Short mmCIF file of C-alpha atoms in Angstrom, two decimals:
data_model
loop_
_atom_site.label_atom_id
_atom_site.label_comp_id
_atom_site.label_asym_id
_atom_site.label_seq_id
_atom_site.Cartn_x
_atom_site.Cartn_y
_atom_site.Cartn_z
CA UNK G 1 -145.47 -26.48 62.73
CA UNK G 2 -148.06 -23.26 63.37
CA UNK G 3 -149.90 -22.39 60.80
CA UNK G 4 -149.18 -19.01 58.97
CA UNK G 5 -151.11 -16.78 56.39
CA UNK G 6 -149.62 -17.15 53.11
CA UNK G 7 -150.48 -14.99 50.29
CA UNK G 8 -150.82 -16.61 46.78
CA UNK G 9 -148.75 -14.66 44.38
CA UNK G 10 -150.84 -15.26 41.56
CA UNK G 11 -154.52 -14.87 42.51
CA UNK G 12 -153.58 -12.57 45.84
CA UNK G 13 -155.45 -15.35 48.04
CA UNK G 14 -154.21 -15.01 51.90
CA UNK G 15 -154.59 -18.60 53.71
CA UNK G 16 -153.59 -19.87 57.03
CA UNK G 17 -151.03 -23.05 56.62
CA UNK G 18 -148.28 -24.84 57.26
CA UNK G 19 -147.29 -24.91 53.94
CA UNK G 20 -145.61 -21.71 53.00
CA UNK G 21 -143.70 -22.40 49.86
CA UNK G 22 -144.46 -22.00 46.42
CA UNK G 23 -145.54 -23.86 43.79
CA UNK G 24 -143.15 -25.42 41.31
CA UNK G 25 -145.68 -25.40 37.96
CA UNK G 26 -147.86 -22.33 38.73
CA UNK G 27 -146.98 -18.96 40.25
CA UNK G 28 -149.12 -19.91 43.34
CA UNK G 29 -148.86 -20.78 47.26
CA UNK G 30 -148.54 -24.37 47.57
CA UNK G 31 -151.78 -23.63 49.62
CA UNK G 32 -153.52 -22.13 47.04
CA UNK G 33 -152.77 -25.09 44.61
CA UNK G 34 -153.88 -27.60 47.27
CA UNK G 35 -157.26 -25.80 47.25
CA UNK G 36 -156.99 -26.18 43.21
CA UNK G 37 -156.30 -29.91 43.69
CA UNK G 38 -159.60 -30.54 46.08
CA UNK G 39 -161.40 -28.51 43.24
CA UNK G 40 -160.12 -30.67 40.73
CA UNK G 41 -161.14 -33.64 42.59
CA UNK G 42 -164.33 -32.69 43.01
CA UNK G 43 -165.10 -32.26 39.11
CA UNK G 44 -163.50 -34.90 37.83
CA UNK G 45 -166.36 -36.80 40.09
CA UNK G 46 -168.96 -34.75 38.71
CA UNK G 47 -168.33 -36.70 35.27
CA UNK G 48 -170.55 -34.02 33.27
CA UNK G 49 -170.62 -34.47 29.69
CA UNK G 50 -169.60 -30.47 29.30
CA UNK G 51 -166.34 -31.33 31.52
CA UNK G 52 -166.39 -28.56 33.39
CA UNK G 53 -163.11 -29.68 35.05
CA UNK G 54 -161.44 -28.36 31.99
CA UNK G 55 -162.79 -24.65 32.57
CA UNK G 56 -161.28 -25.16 35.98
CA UNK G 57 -157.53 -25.89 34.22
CA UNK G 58 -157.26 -22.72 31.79
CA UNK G 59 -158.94 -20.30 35.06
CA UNK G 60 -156.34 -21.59 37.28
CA UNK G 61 -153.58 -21.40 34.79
CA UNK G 62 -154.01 -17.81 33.47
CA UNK G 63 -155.18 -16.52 36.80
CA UNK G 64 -151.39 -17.77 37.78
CA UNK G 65 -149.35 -17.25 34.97
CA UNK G 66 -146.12 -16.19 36.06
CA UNK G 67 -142.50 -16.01 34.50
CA UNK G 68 -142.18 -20.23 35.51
CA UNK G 69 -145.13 -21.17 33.91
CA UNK G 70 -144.50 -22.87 30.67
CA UNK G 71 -145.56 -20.39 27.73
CA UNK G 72 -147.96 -23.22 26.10
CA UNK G 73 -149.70 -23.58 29.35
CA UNK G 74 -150.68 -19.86 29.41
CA UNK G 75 -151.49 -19.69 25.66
CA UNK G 76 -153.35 -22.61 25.91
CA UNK G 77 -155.51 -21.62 28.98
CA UNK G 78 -156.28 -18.18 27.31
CA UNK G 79 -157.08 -20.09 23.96
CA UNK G 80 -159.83 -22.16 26.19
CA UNK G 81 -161.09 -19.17 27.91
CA UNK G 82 -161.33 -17.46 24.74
CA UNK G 83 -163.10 -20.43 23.10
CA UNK G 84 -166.06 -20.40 26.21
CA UNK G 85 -166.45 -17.22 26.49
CA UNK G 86 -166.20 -15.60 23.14
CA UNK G 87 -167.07 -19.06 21.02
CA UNK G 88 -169.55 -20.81 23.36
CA UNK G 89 -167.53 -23.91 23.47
CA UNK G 90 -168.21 -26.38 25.99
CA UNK G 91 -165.03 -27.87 28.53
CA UNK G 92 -165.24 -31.03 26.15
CA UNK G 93 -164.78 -28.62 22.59
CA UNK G 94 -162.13 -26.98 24.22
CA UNK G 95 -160.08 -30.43 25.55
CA UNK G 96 -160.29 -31.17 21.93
CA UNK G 97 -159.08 -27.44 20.69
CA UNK G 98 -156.10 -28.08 22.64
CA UNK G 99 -155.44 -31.52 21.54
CA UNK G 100 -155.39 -29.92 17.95
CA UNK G 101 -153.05 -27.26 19.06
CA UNK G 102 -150.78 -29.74 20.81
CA UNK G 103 -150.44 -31.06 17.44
CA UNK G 104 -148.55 -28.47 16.29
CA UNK G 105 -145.00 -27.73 16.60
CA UNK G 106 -145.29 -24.15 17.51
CA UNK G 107 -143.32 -21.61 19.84
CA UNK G 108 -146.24 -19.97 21.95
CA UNK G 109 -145.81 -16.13 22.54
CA UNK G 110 -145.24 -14.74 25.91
CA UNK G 111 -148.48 -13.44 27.86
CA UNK G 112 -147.07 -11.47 30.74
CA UNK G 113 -150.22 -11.31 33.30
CA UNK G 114 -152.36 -8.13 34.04
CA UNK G 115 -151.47 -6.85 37.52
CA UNK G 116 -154.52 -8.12 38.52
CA UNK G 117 -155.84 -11.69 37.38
CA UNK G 118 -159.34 -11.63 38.46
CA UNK G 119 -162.08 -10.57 41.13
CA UNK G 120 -162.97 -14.24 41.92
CA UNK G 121 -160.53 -17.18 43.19
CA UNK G 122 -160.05 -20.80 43.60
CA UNK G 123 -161.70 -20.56 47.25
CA UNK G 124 -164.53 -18.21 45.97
CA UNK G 125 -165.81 -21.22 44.07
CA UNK G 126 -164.78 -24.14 46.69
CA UNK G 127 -166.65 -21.96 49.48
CA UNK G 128 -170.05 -21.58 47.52
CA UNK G 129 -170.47 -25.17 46.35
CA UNK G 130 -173.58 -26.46 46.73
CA UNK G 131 -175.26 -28.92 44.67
CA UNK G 132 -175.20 -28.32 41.14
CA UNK G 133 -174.22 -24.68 41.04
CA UNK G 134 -171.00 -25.74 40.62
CA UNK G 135 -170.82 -24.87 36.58
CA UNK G 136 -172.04 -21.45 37.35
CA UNK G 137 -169.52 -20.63 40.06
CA UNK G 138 -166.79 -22.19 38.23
CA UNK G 139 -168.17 -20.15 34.98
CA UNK G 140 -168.50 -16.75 37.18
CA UNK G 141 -164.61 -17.55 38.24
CA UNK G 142 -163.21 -18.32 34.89
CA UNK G 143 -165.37 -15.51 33.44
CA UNK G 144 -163.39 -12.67 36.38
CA UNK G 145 -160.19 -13.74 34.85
CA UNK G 146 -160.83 -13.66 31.04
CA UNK G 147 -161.63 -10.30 32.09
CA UNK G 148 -158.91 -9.64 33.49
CA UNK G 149 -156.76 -10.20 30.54
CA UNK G 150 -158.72 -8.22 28.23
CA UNK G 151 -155.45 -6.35 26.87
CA UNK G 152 -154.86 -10.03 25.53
CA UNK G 153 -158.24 -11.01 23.39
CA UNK G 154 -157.32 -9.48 20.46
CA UNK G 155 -154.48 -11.34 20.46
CA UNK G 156 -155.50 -14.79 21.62
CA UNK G 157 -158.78 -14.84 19.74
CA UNK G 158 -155.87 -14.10 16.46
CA UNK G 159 -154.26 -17.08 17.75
CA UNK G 160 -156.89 -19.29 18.10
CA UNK G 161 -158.44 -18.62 14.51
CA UNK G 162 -155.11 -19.54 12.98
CA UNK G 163 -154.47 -22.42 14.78
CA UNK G 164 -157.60 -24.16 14.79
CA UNK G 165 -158.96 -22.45 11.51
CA UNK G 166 -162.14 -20.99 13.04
CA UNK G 167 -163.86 -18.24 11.06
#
């Protein structure tokens, strides 16, 4: 089978493969989440004590939230991004945020996405590995789509002080 450019609904990505179908847990080419995957791969090697994989997890969730995407996988993504970039947290804190969340029976609220879910993508970050710059490129990434949802802070950093009782 030729290859064929696909173009990730979630992130916008355009990829040449034989894979043209969707994903069934994100809204993203099955491309785009087999670039994800190799990502994923690649920090759970890295074995850093900040677990940067889980940075990874909430960026690729929110930038491809969609109407299949559970609404506890979105809220919890935008809780972690929240948590590193408004609360300093580390991957590790926020692994254990979520564990506290999961905790508790709760229906998560809706986050319909922005119309645009970041500057940076999955490939940006795959493309421009090198050593350790890794964290920052995976940082710069996850940073482009907490951004993006900025009409959401308010309302996720609300979320996130109730549920894990920050000040």
């Amino acid at each position: 089978m030729p290859a064929e450019k696909t173009i990730c609904p979630g992130c916008g990505l355009e990829l040449e493969s034989t894979e043209t179908g969707l994903d069934d847990r994100f809204n993203a080419s099955c491309a785009c989440r087999r670039l994800y995957d190799e990502l994923s791969c690649f920090t759970l090697n890295q074995a850093d004590a900040e677990f940067t994989h889980q940075l990874i997890v909430d960026a690729y969730c929110a930038q491809h939230a969609g109407p299949k995407v559970k609404t506890i996988s979105i809220a919890f993504s935008l809780i972690g991004l929240y948590l590193v970039f408004e609360r300093d947290y580390t991957g590790r804190q926020v692994q254990l945020a979520h564990m506290a969340l999961a905790k508790q029976s709760k229906q998560w609220h809706r986050f319909n996405p922005p119309p645009m879910t970041g500057t940076l993508t999955v490939s940006n970050v795959l493309n421009s590995i090198n050593g350790e710059n890794y964290r920052k490129n995976i940082h710069d990434w996850a940073g482009s789509v907490w951004t993006a949802w900025a009409s959401t802070h308010t309302q996720v950093a609300e979320l996130a002080k109730r549920y894990l009782k920050l000040d």
